[in-house]
């Protein structure tokens, strides 16, 4: 009799890590509206070494190892592009391994009126899933959102609830952090699950680490690039829409150190049955493209 080898599916958590890339003191008064001044983000490439931090007994996971290469380009006038290659090897409790290769790319206009996204997932070098589409809304608003999916098959959908696009969501967290707020609440649309899914998010923002302070793990190549950059510890909980009451259990939680230029470090994903950690191995700043004198959002 042949025993079927099974692996927990990690694609959900990978996708949200890609499209970020995420003590309470005040109510989120500004969380219901888009940020008034979007935080500029520094074009960069970051390489993260990924490992399994904890796994619950009986969860089916013995080990996870991998690497993430993340790249951000663009500017605050014309928009930002993100790309990521996320390769992991998961070993189950029976000792069998599976290699997953997630490739993502997206582009988001500034202000956030248009969002293009593409996801491709390979399991053991075989194509397993592919999604491509575009979402549009009135620039500077939060909806409604018109979605056009191109792959795997053409379809259209409308997201009526107010949402943030990924870059807009990240900038909202940074704007809240700079304003001294400790909580940022907003629904997120990132093209997940066929382009029709919306996630409710609650972001808790900790006390800032001042410029020049070295209170983080700086044992990576070019760590000095962050030595003078202010940062905050941030924890984001993801829920199904309508399930954010005080007793609700999040689908998963992501925590990281969020620098004011958009670079993240000390990554951790808590998925309930297991948690993953990603430490920066190398950071490179990419050339900045200054905003043109007469910038026209696309």
PDB file of C-alpha atoms in Angstrom:
ATOM      1  CA  UNK A   1       0.000   0.000   0.000  1.00  0.00           C
ATOM      2  CA  UNK A   2       1.396   3.418  -1.013  1.00  0.00           C
ATOM      3  CA  UNK A   3       1.194   6.238   1.522  1.00  0.00           C
ATOM      4  CA  UNK A   4       0.360   9.648   0.064  1.00  0.00           C
ATOM      5  CA  UNK A   5       2.842  12.343   1.006  1.00  0.00           C
ATOM      6  CA  UNK A   6       1.181  15.639   1.933  1.00  0.00           C
ATOM      7  CA  UNK A   7       2.496  19.119   2.602  1.00  0.00           C
ATOM      8  CA  UNK A   8       0.831  22.115   4.239  1.00  0.00           C
ATOM      9  CA  UNK A   9       0.006  24.752   1.641  1.00  0.00           C
ATOM     10  CA  UNK A  10       2.111  27.925   2.224  1.00  0.00           C
ATOM     11  CA  UNK A  11       0.996  29.922  -0.826  1.00  0.00           C
ATOM     12  CA  UNK A  12      -1.399  32.156   1.146  1.00  0.00           C
ATOM     13  CA  UNK A  13       1.278  33.481   3.480  1.00  0.00           C
ATOM     14  CA  UNK A  14       3.860  33.822   0.695  1.00  0.00           C
ATOM     15  CA  UNK A  15       1.613  36.036  -1.393  1.00  0.00           C
ATOM     16  CA  UNK A  16       0.979  38.494   1.406  1.00  0.00           C
ATOM     17  CA  UNK A  17       4.649  38.629   2.302  1.00  0.00           C
ATOM     18  CA  UNK A  18       5.299  39.601  -1.295  1.00  0.00           C
ATOM     19  CA  UNK A  19       2.808  42.431  -1.469  1.00  0.00           C
ATOM     20  CA  UNK A  20       3.245  44.258   1.476  1.00  0.00           C
ATOM     21  CA  UNK A  21       6.637  42.560   0.169  1.00  0.00           C
ATOM     22  CA  UNK A  22       3.674  44.631   7.894  1.00  0.00           C
ATOM     23  CA  UNK A  23       1.189  48.925  22.842  1.00  0.00           C
ATOM     24  CA  UNK A  24      -2.173  50.549  21.879  1.00  0.00           C
ATOM     25  CA  UNK A  25      -2.446  54.213  22.681  1.00  0.00           C
ATOM     26  CA  UNK A  26      -4.848  55.988  20.331  1.00  0.00           C
ATOM     27  CA  UNK A  27      -7.900  55.245  18.238  1.00  0.00           C
ATOM     28  CA  UNK A  28      -7.269  55.063  14.457  1.00  0.00           C
ATOM     29  CA  UNK A  29      -9.043  58.289  13.616  1.00  0.00           C
ATOM     30  CA  UNK A  30      -7.326  58.593  10.244  1.00  0.00           C
ATOM     31  CA  UNK A  31      -7.506  54.914   9.330  1.00  0.00           C
ATOM     32  CA  UNK A  32     -10.802  55.279   7.484  1.00  0.00           C
ATOM     33  CA  UNK A  33      -9.325  57.602   4.860  1.00  0.00           C
ATOM     34  CA  UNK A  34      -6.326  57.428   2.528  1.00  0.00           C
ATOM     35  CA  UNK A  35      -3.129  58.999   3.889  1.00  0.00           C
ATOM     36  CA  UNK A  36      -2.971  62.702   3.119  1.00  0.00           C
ATOM     37  CA  UNK A  37       0.713  62.599   2.195  1.00  0.00           C
ATOM     38  CA  UNK A  38       2.109  59.323   0.947  1.00  0.00           C
ATOM     39  CA  UNK A  39       5.433  58.321   2.425  1.00  0.00           C
ATOM     40  CA  UNK A  40       8.152  58.127  -0.275  1.00  0.00           C
ATOM     41  CA  UNK A  41       9.746  54.693  -0.574  1.00  0.00           C
ATOM     42  CA  UNK A  42      13.407  53.979  -1.348  1.00  0.00           C
ATOM     43  CA  UNK A  43      14.017  51.753  -4.398  1.00  0.00           C
ATOM     44  CA  UNK A  44      15.948  48.757  -3.146  1.00  0.00           C
ATOM     45  CA  UNK A  45      16.710  45.074  -3.448  1.00  0.00           C
ATOM     46  CA  UNK A  46      16.633  42.941  -0.301  1.00  0.00           C
ATOM     47  CA  UNK A  47      17.618  39.296   0.049  1.00  0.00           C
ATOM     48  CA  UNK A  48      16.170  37.369   2.980  1.00  0.00           C
ATOM     49  CA  UNK A  49      17.181  33.991   4.364  1.00  0.00           C
ATOM     50  CA  UNK A  50      14.089  32.109   5.444  1.00  0.00           C
ATOM     51  CA  UNK A  51      13.796  29.388   8.061  1.00  0.00           C
ATOM     52  CA  UNK A  52      11.210  27.617  10.167  1.00  0.00           C
ATOM     53  CA  UNK A  53      11.065  29.130  13.636  1.00  0.00           C
ATOM     54  CA  UNK A  54       8.358  27.025  15.301  1.00  0.00           C
ATOM     55  CA  UNK A  55       6.064  24.167  14.296  1.00  0.00           C
ATOM     56  CA  UNK A  56       3.219  22.722  16.319  1.00  0.00           C
ATOM     57  CA  UNK A  57       3.326  18.984  17.038  1.00  0.00           C
ATOM     58  CA  UNK A  58       1.248  17.082  14.509  1.00  0.00           C
ATOM     59  CA  UNK A  59       1.269  19.957  12.025  1.00  0.00           C
ATOM     60  CA  UNK A  60       3.052  17.912   9.360  1.00  0.00           C
ATOM     61  CA  UNK A  61       6.069  20.214   8.982  1.00  0.00           C
ATOM     62  CA  UNK A  62       9.575  19.149   9.942  1.00  0.00           C
ATOM     63  CA  UNK A  63      11.567  21.984   8.363  1.00  0.00           C
ATOM     64  CA  UNK A  64      11.355  24.929   5.952  1.00  0.00           C
ATOM     65  CA  UNK A  65      14.377  26.604   4.394  1.00  0.00           C
ATOM     66  CA  UNK A  66      14.500  29.133   1.609  1.00  0.00           C
ATOM     67  CA  UNK A  67      15.413  32.524   0.215  1.00  0.00           C
ATOM     68  CA  UNK A  68      13.488  35.601  -0.862  1.00  0.00           C
ATOM     69  CA  UNK A  69      14.739  38.194  -3.357  1.00  0.00           C
ATOM     70  CA  UNK A  70      12.556  41.306  -3.245  1.00  0.00           C
ATOM     71  CA  UNK A  71      12.893  44.414  -5.419  1.00  0.00           C
ATOM     72  CA  UNK A  72      11.134  47.775  -5.324  1.00  0.00           C
ATOM     73  CA  UNK A  73      11.512  50.451  -8.028  1.00  0.00           C
ATOM     74  CA  UNK A  74       9.689  53.626  -9.043  1.00  0.00           C
ATOM     75  CA  UNK A  75       8.862  56.910  -7.362  1.00  0.00           C
ATOM     76  CA  UNK A  76       6.088  58.729  -5.517  1.00  0.00           C
ATOM     77  CA  UNK A  77       4.908  60.578  -8.646  1.00  0.00           C
ATOM     78  CA  UNK A  78       4.499  57.823 -11.227  1.00  0.00           C
ATOM     79  CA  UNK A  79       4.053  54.756  -9.031  1.00  0.00           C
ATOM     80  CA  UNK A  80       5.996  51.779  -7.720  1.00  0.00           C
ATOM     81  CA  UNK A  81       6.783  48.343  -9.100  1.00  0.00           C
ATOM     82  CA  UNK A  82       7.455  45.310  -6.901  1.00  0.00           C
ATOM     83  CA  UNK A  83       8.915  41.949  -7.875  1.00  0.00           C
ATOM     84  CA  UNK A  84       9.777  38.923  -5.794  1.00  0.00           C
ATOM     85  CA  UNK A  85      11.250  35.469  -6.177  1.00  0.00           C
ATOM     86  CA  UNK A  86      10.485  33.238  -3.203  1.00  0.00           C
ATOM     87  CA  UNK A  87      11.948  29.733  -3.216  1.00  0.00           C
ATOM     88  CA  UNK A  88      11.554  27.312  -0.322  1.00  0.00           C
ATOM     89  CA  UNK A  89      12.105  23.655   0.416  1.00  0.00           C
ATOM     90  CA  UNK A  90       9.580  22.200   2.837  1.00  0.00           C
ATOM     91  CA  UNK A  91      10.252  18.895   4.578  1.00  0.00           C
ATOM     92  CA  UNK A  92       7.293  17.095   6.070  1.00  0.00           C
ATOM     93  CA  UNK A  93       7.168  14.848   9.121  1.00  0.00           C
ATOM     94  CA  UNK A  94       7.824  11.791   6.940  1.00  0.00           C
ATOM     95  CA  UNK A  95      11.079  13.226   5.642  1.00  0.00           C
ATOM     96  CA  UNK A  96       9.870  13.948   2.105  1.00  0.00           C
ATOM     97  CA  UNK A  97      10.620  17.396   0.637  1.00  0.00           C
ATOM     98  CA  UNK A  98       8.889  19.711  -1.809  1.00  0.00           C
ATOM     99  CA  UNK A  99      10.320  22.767  -3.547  1.00  0.00           C
ATOM    100  CA  UNK A 100       8.057  25.752  -4.107  1.00  0.00           C
ATOM    101  CA  UNK A 101       9.000  28.688  -6.336  1.00  0.00           C
ATOM    102  CA  UNK A 102       6.720  31.719  -6.159  1.00  0.00           C
ATOM    103  CA  UNK A 103       7.298  34.588  -8.609  1.00  0.00           C
ATOM    104  CA  UNK A 104       5.317  37.792  -8.260  1.00  0.00           C
ATOM    105  CA  UNK A 105       5.286  41.190  -9.887  1.00  0.00           C
ATOM    106  CA  UNK A 106       3.032  44.204  -9.526  1.00  0.00           C
ATOM    107  CA  UNK A 107       2.807  47.871 -10.381  1.00  0.00           C
ATOM    108  CA  UNK A 108       0.752  50.453  -8.525  1.00  0.00           C
ATOM    109  CA  UNK A 109       0.059  53.979  -9.737  1.00  0.00           C
ATOM    110  CA  UNK A 110       0.494  57.055  -7.552  1.00  0.00           C
ATOM    111  CA  UNK A 111      -2.004  58.027  -6.336  1.00  0.00           C
ATOM    112  CA  UNK A 112      -3.376  54.503  -6.092  1.00  0.00           C
ATOM    113  CA  UNK A 113      -5.844  54.364  -8.962  1.00  0.00           C
ATOM    114  CA  UNK A 114      -4.465  51.389 -10.881  1.00  0.00           C
ATOM    115  CA  UNK A 115      -2.882  48.144  -9.723  1.00  0.00           C
ATOM    116  CA  UNK A 116      -1.449  45.437 -12.014  1.00  0.00           C
ATOM    117  CA  UNK A 117      -0.509  42.083 -10.550  1.00  0.00           C
ATOM    118  CA  UNK A 118       0.830  38.693 -11.617  1.00  0.00           C
ATOM    119  CA  UNK A 119       1.552  35.536  -9.591  1.00  0.00           C
ATOM    120  CA  UNK A 120       3.156  32.294 -10.756  1.00  0.00           C
ATOM    121  CA  UNK A 121       3.729  29.277  -8.521  1.00  0.00           C
ATOM    122  CA  UNK A 122       5.895  26.272  -9.401  1.00  0.00           C
ATOM    123  CA  UNK A 123       5.919  23.033  -7.403  1.00  0.00           C
ATOM    124  CA  UNK A 124       9.009  20.916  -8.013  1.00  0.00           C
ATOM    125  CA  UNK A 125       9.693  22.896 -11.222  1.00  0.00           C
ATOM    126  CA  UNK A 126       6.163  22.340 -12.570  1.00  0.00           C
ATOM    127  CA  UNK A 127       3.699  25.213 -13.066  1.00  0.00           C
ATOM    128  CA  UNK A 128       0.970  24.879 -10.423  1.00  0.00           C
ATOM    129  CA  UNK A 129      -0.854  28.194 -10.483  1.00  0.00           C
ATOM    130  CA  UNK A 130      -0.896  31.445 -12.396  1.00  0.00           C
ATOM    131  CA  UNK A 131      -2.916  34.636 -11.915  1.00  0.00           C
ATOM    132  CA  UNK A 132      -2.719  37.915 -13.788  1.00  0.00           C
ATOM    133  CA  UNK A 133      -4.997  40.926 -13.728  1.00  0.00           C
ATOM    134  CA  UNK A 134      -5.534  44.632 -13.188  1.00  0.00           C
ATOM    135  CA  UNK A 135      -7.648  46.541 -10.663  1.00  0.00           C
ATOM    136  CA  UNK A 136      -8.742  50.169 -10.980  1.00  0.00           C
ATOM    137  CA  UNK A 137     -10.447  52.737  -8.778  1.00  0.00           C
ATOM    138  CA  UNK A 138     -10.672  56.516  -8.644  1.00  0.00           C
ATOM    139  CA  UNK A 139      -7.156  57.783  -7.784  1.00  0.00           C
ATOM    140  CA  UNK A 140      -6.898  58.751  -4.139  1.00  0.00           C
ATOM    141  CA  UNK A 141     -10.134  56.991  -3.206  1.00  0.00           C
ATOM    142  CA  UNK A 142     -10.667  53.562  -1.679  1.00  0.00           C
ATOM    143  CA  UNK A 143     -13.246  52.200  -4.053  1.00  0.00           C
ATOM    144  CA  UNK A 144     -15.266  50.722  -5.529  1.00  0.00           C
ATOM    145  CA  UNK A 145     -12.663  48.672  -7.405  1.00  0.00           C
ATOM    146  CA  UNK A 146     -13.171  47.247 -10.891  1.00  0.00           C
ATOM    147  CA  UNK A 147     -11.148  44.071 -11.453  1.00  0.00           C
ATOM    148  CA  UNK A 148     -10.253  42.484 -14.779  1.00  0.00           C
ATOM    149  CA  UNK A 149      -8.630  39.051 -14.564  1.00  0.00           C
ATOM    150  CA  UNK A 150      -6.640  37.934 -17.614  1.00  0.00           C
ATOM    151  CA  UNK A 151      -5.276  34.590 -16.367  1.00  0.00           C
ATOM    152  CA  UNK A 152      -6.011  31.774 -15.715  1.00  0.00           C
ATOM    153  CA  UNK A 153      -9.235  32.783 -17.471  1.00  0.00           C
ATOM    154  CA  UNK A 154     -10.814  36.092 -18.355  1.00  0.00           C
ATOM    155  CA  UNK A 155     -13.407  37.436 -15.948  1.00  0.00           C
ATOM    156  CA  UNK A 156     -14.497  40.686 -14.362  1.00  0.00           C
ATOM    157  CA  UNK A 157     -15.476  41.521 -10.805  1.00  0.00           C
ATOM    158  CA  UNK A 158     -16.336  44.519  -8.648  1.00  0.00           C
ATOM    159  CA  UNK A 159     -15.090  45.074  -5.109  1.00  0.00           C
ATOM    160  CA  UNK A 160     -17.615  47.421  -3.522  1.00  0.00           C
ATOM    161  CA  UNK A 161     -16.060  47.753  -0.078  1.00  0.00           C
ATOM    162  CA  UNK A 162     -13.393  50.456   0.458  1.00  0.00           C
ATOM    163  CA  UNK A 163      -9.894  48.985   0.179  1.00  0.00           C
ATOM    164  CA  UNK A 164      -6.216  49.858   0.045  1.00  0.00           C
ATOM    165  CA  UNK A 165      -3.876  48.568  -2.658  1.00  0.00           C
ATOM    166  CA  UNK A 166      -0.617  47.077  -1.296  1.00  0.00           C
ATOM    167  CA  UNK A 167       1.744  50.070  -1.658  1.00  0.00           C
ATOM    168  CA  UNK A 168      -1.014  52.404  -0.521  1.00  0.00           C
ATOM    169  CA  UNK A 169      -1.548  50.163   2.524  1.00  0.00           C
ATOM    170  CA  UNK A 170       2.165  50.218   3.405  1.00  0.00           C
ATOM    171  CA  UNK A 171       2.312  53.985   3.018  1.00  0.00           C
ATOM    172  CA  UNK A 172      -0.748  54.278   5.241  1.00  0.00           C
ATOM    173  CA  UNK A 173       1.028  52.362   8.000  1.00  0.00           C
ATOM    174  CA  UNK A 174       4.119  54.552   7.670  1.00  0.00           C
ATOM    175  CA  UNK A 175       2.043  57.735   7.703  1.00  0.00           C
ATOM    176  CA  UNK A 176       0.247  56.541  10.840  1.00  0.00           C
ATOM    177  CA  UNK A 177       3.573  55.653  12.474  1.00  0.00           C
ATOM    178  CA  UNK A 178       5.063  59.060  11.720  1.00  0.00           C
ATOM    179  CA  UNK A 179       1.950  60.711  13.172  1.00  0.00           C
ATOM    180  CA  UNK A 180       2.479  58.830  16.425  1.00  0.00           C
ATOM    181  CA  UNK A 181      -0.532  56.552  16.005  1.00  0.00           C
ATOM    182  CA  UNK A 182      -0.384  53.011  17.351  1.00  0.00           C
ATOM    183  CA  UNK A 183      -3.129  51.421  15.259  1.00  0.00           C
ATOM    184  CA  UNK A 184      -3.930  51.355  11.556  1.00  0.00           C
ATOM    185  CA  UNK A 185      -7.046  49.563  10.288  1.00  0.00           C
ATOM    186  CA  UNK A 186      -7.953  49.028   6.647  1.00  0.00           C
ATOM    187  CA  UNK A 187      -9.141  46.402   4.194  1.00  0.00           C
ATOM    188  CA  UNK A 188      -6.531  45.225   1.695  1.00  0.00           C
ATOM    189  CA  UNK A 189      -6.920  44.165  -1.943  1.00  0.00           C
ATOM    190  CA  UNK A 190      -3.833  42.508  -3.468  1.00  0.00           C
ATOM    191  CA  UNK A 191      -5.214  40.254  -6.204  1.00  0.00           C
ATOM    192  CA  UNK A 192      -5.356  37.139  -4.039  1.00  0.00           C
ATOM    193  CA  UNK A 193      -7.589  34.134  -4.652  1.00  0.00           C
ATOM    194  CA  UNK A 194      -8.587  34.817  -8.211  1.00  0.00           C
ATOM    195  CA  UNK A 195      -8.692  38.573  -7.822  1.00  0.00           C
ATOM    196  CA  UNK A 196     -11.912  38.739  -5.806  1.00  0.00           C
ATOM    197  CA  UNK A 197     -10.678  38.406  -2.214  1.00  0.00           C
ATOM    198  CA  UNK A 198     -10.457  41.267   0.279  1.00  0.00           C
ATOM    199  CA  UNK A 199      -8.701  40.933   3.641  1.00  0.00           C
ATOM    200  CA  UNK A 200      -9.430  42.970   6.739  1.00  0.00           C
ATOM    201  CA  UNK A 201      -6.195  44.038   8.416  1.00  0.00           C
ATOM    202  CA  UNK A 202      -5.304  45.471  11.798  1.00  0.00           C
ATOM    203  CA  UNK A 203      -1.776  46.858  12.166  1.00  0.00           C
ATOM    204  CA  UNK A 204      -0.288  47.511  15.593  1.00  0.00           C
ATOM    205  CA  UNK A 205       2.618  49.982  15.572  1.00  0.00           C
ATOM    206  CA  UNK A 206       5.191  49.958  18.364  1.00  0.00           C
ATOM    207  CA  UNK A 207       7.452  52.698  19.641  1.00  0.00           C
ATOM    208  CA  UNK A 208       9.952  54.044  17.136  1.00  0.00           C
ATOM    209  CA  UNK A 209      13.669  53.361  17.119  1.00  0.00           C
ATOM    210  CA  UNK A 210      15.386  56.747  16.542  1.00  0.00           C
ATOM    211  CA  UNK A 211      17.743  57.476  13.685  1.00  0.00           C
ATOM    212  CA  UNK A 212      21.195  56.142  14.387  1.00  0.00           C
ATOM    213  CA  UNK A 213      20.064  53.646  17.022  1.00  0.00           C
ATOM    214  CA  UNK A 214      21.347  50.122  16.434  1.00  0.00           C
ATOM    215  CA  UNK A 215      18.669  48.131  18.182  1.00  0.00           C
ATOM    216  CA  UNK A 216      18.184  45.564  15.428  1.00  0.00           C
ATOM    217  CA  UNK A 217      20.114  42.649  13.981  1.00  0.00           C
ATOM    218  CA  UNK A 218      22.659  44.347  11.718  1.00  0.00           C
ATOM    219  CA  UNK A 219      24.690  41.319  10.715  1.00  0.00           C
ATOM    220  CA  UNK A 220      24.042  41.490   6.982  1.00  0.00           C
ATOM    221  CA  UNK A 221      25.736  42.958   3.937  1.00  0.00           C
ATOM    222  CA  UNK A 222      25.296  46.745   3.701  1.00  0.00           C
ATOM    223  CA  UNK A 223      23.596  46.925   7.110  1.00  0.00           C
ATOM    224  CA  UNK A 224      25.050  50.413   7.526  1.00  0.00           C
ATOM    225  CA  UNK A 225      22.471  51.663   4.994  1.00  0.00           C
ATOM    226  CA  UNK A 226      19.833  51.406   7.726  1.00  0.00           C
ATOM    227  CA  UNK A 227      21.922  52.771  10.578  1.00  0.00           C
ATOM    228  CA  UNK A 228      20.476  56.288  10.231  1.00  0.00           C
ATOM    229  CA  UNK A 229      16.919  55.355   9.291  1.00  0.00           C
ATOM    230  CA  UNK A 230      14.050  55.612  11.773  1.00  0.00           C
ATOM    231  CA  UNK A 231      11.954  52.470  12.191  1.00  0.00           C
ATOM    232  CA  UNK A 232       8.991  50.960  14.015  1.00  0.00           C
ATOM    233  CA  UNK A 233       8.057  47.415  15.024  1.00  0.00           C
ATOM    234  CA  UNK A 234       4.818  46.571  13.197  1.00  0.00           C
ATOM    235  CA  UNK A 235       2.487  43.600  13.556  1.00  0.00           C
ATOM    236  CA  UNK A 236      -0.300  43.025  11.022  1.00  0.00           C
ATOM    237  CA  UNK A 237      -3.182  40.615  11.602  1.00  0.00           C
ATOM    238  CA  UNK A 238      -5.127  39.395   8.554  1.00  0.00           C
ATOM    239  CA  UNK A 239      -8.802  38.447   8.861  1.00  0.00           C
ATOM    240  CA  UNK A 240     -11.688  37.570   6.628  1.00  0.00           C
ATOM    241  CA  UNK A 241     -13.820  40.670   6.153  1.00  0.00           C
ATOM    242  CA  UNK A 242     -16.439  40.899   8.877  1.00  0.00           C
ATOM    243  CA  UNK A 243     -14.461  38.796  11.360  1.00  0.00           C
ATOM    244  CA  UNK A 244     -12.383  41.414  13.155  1.00  0.00           C
ATOM    245  CA  UNK A 245     -14.225  41.405  16.487  1.00  0.00           C
ATOM    246  CA  UNK A 246     -12.185  41.149  19.658  1.00  0.00           C
ATOM    247  CA  UNK A 247     -12.546  37.353  19.845  1.00  0.00           C
ATOM    248  CA  UNK A 248     -11.745  36.647  16.189  1.00  0.00           C
ATOM    249  CA  UNK A 249      -8.700  34.538  15.337  1.00  0.00           C
ATOM    250  CA  UNK A 250      -6.636  35.998  12.485  1.00  0.00           C
ATOM    251  CA  UNK A 251      -5.896  33.935   9.406  1.00  0.00           C
ATOM    252  CA  UNK A 252      -2.269  34.694  10.141  1.00  0.00           C
ATOM    253  CA  UNK A 253      -0.072  37.427  11.577  1.00  0.00           C
ATOM    254  CA  UNK A 254       2.983  39.119  10.133  1.00  0.00           C
ATOM    255  CA  UNK A 255       5.459  41.165  12.146  1.00  0.00           C
ATOM    256  CA  UNK A 256       8.545  43.076  11.034  1.00  0.00           C
ATOM    257  CA  UNK A 257      10.636  46.174  11.601  1.00  0.00           C
ATOM    258  CA  UNK A 258       9.389  48.833   9.181  1.00  0.00           C
ATOM    259  CA  UNK A 259      11.889  51.541   8.263  1.00  0.00           C
ATOM    260  CA  UNK A 260      10.557  54.916   7.172  1.00  0.00           C
ATOM    261  CA  UNK A 261      12.079  54.439   3.694  1.00  0.00           C
ATOM    262  CA  UNK A 262      10.034  51.245   3.137  1.00  0.00           C
ATOM    263  CA  UNK A 263      12.708  48.640   3.909  1.00  0.00           C
ATOM    264  CA  UNK A 264      11.544  45.796   6.154  1.00  0.00           C
ATOM    265  CA  UNK A 265      13.605  43.583   8.419  1.00  0.00           C
ATOM    266  CA  UNK A 266      13.216  41.058  11.227  1.00  0.00           C
ATOM    267  CA  UNK A 267      10.364  39.371   9.350  1.00  0.00           C
ATOM    268  CA  UNK A 268       8.148  36.815  11.043  1.00  0.00           C
ATOM    269  CA  UNK A 269       4.956  35.087   9.912  1.00  0.00           C
ATOM    270  CA  UNK A 270       2.824  33.298  12.471  1.00  0.00           C
ATOM    271  CA  UNK A 271       0.465  30.955  10.671  1.00  0.00           C
ATOM    272  CA  UNK A 272      -0.876  29.261  13.769  1.00  0.00           C
ATOM    273  CA  UNK A 273       0.436  25.768  13.096  1.00  0.00           C
ATOM    274  CA  UNK A 274       3.912  27.107  12.352  1.00  0.00           C
ATOM    275  CA  UNK A 275       5.893  30.330  12.179  1.00  0.00           C
ATOM    276  CA  UNK A 276       8.569  31.435   9.723  1.00  0.00           C
ATOM    277  CA  UNK A 277      11.381  33.930  10.116  1.00  0.00           C
ATOM    278  CA  UNK A 278      13.201  35.915   7.443  1.00  0.00           C
ATOM    279  CA  UNK A 279      16.446  37.744   8.181  1.00  0.00           C
ATOM    280  CA  UNK A 280      18.067  40.149   5.739  1.00  0.00           C
ATOM    281  CA  UNK A 281      21.180  38.671   4.143  1.00  0.00           C
ATOM    282  CA  UNK A 282      21.916  41.615   1.850  1.00  0.00           C
ATOM    283  CA  UNK A 283      20.478  45.063   1.154  1.00  0.00           C
ATOM    284  CA  UNK A 284      21.182  47.180  -1.938  1.00  0.00           C
ATOM    285  CA  UNK A 285      19.805  50.617  -2.715  1.00  0.00           C
ATOM    286  CA  UNK A 286      18.795  50.942  -6.371  1.00  0.00           C
ATOM    287  CA  UNK A 287      19.052  54.130  -8.456  1.00  0.00           C
ATOM    288  CA  UNK A 288      16.334  56.632  -7.697  1.00  0.00           C
ATOM    289  CA  UNK A 289      14.310  58.121 -10.526  1.00  0.00           C
ATOM    290  CA  UNK A 290      13.399  61.673  -9.537  1.00  0.00           C
ATOM    291  CA  UNK A 291       9.866  62.826 -10.144  1.00  0.00           C
ATOM    292  CA  UNK A 292       9.606  64.686 -13.459  1.00  0.00           C
ATOM    293  CA  UNK A 293       8.687  68.353 -13.380  1.00  0.00           C
ATOM    294  CA  UNK A 294       5.241  67.577 -14.785  1.00  0.00           C
ATOM    295  CA  UNK A 295       4.376  64.126 -13.451  1.00  0.00           C
ATOM    296  CA  UNK A 296       1.164  62.545 -14.670  1.00  0.00           C
ATOM    297  CA  UNK A 297      -0.113  59.540 -12.658  1.00  0.00           C
ATOM    298  CA  UNK A 298      -0.814  56.515 -14.821  1.00  0.00           C
TER     299      UNK A 298
END
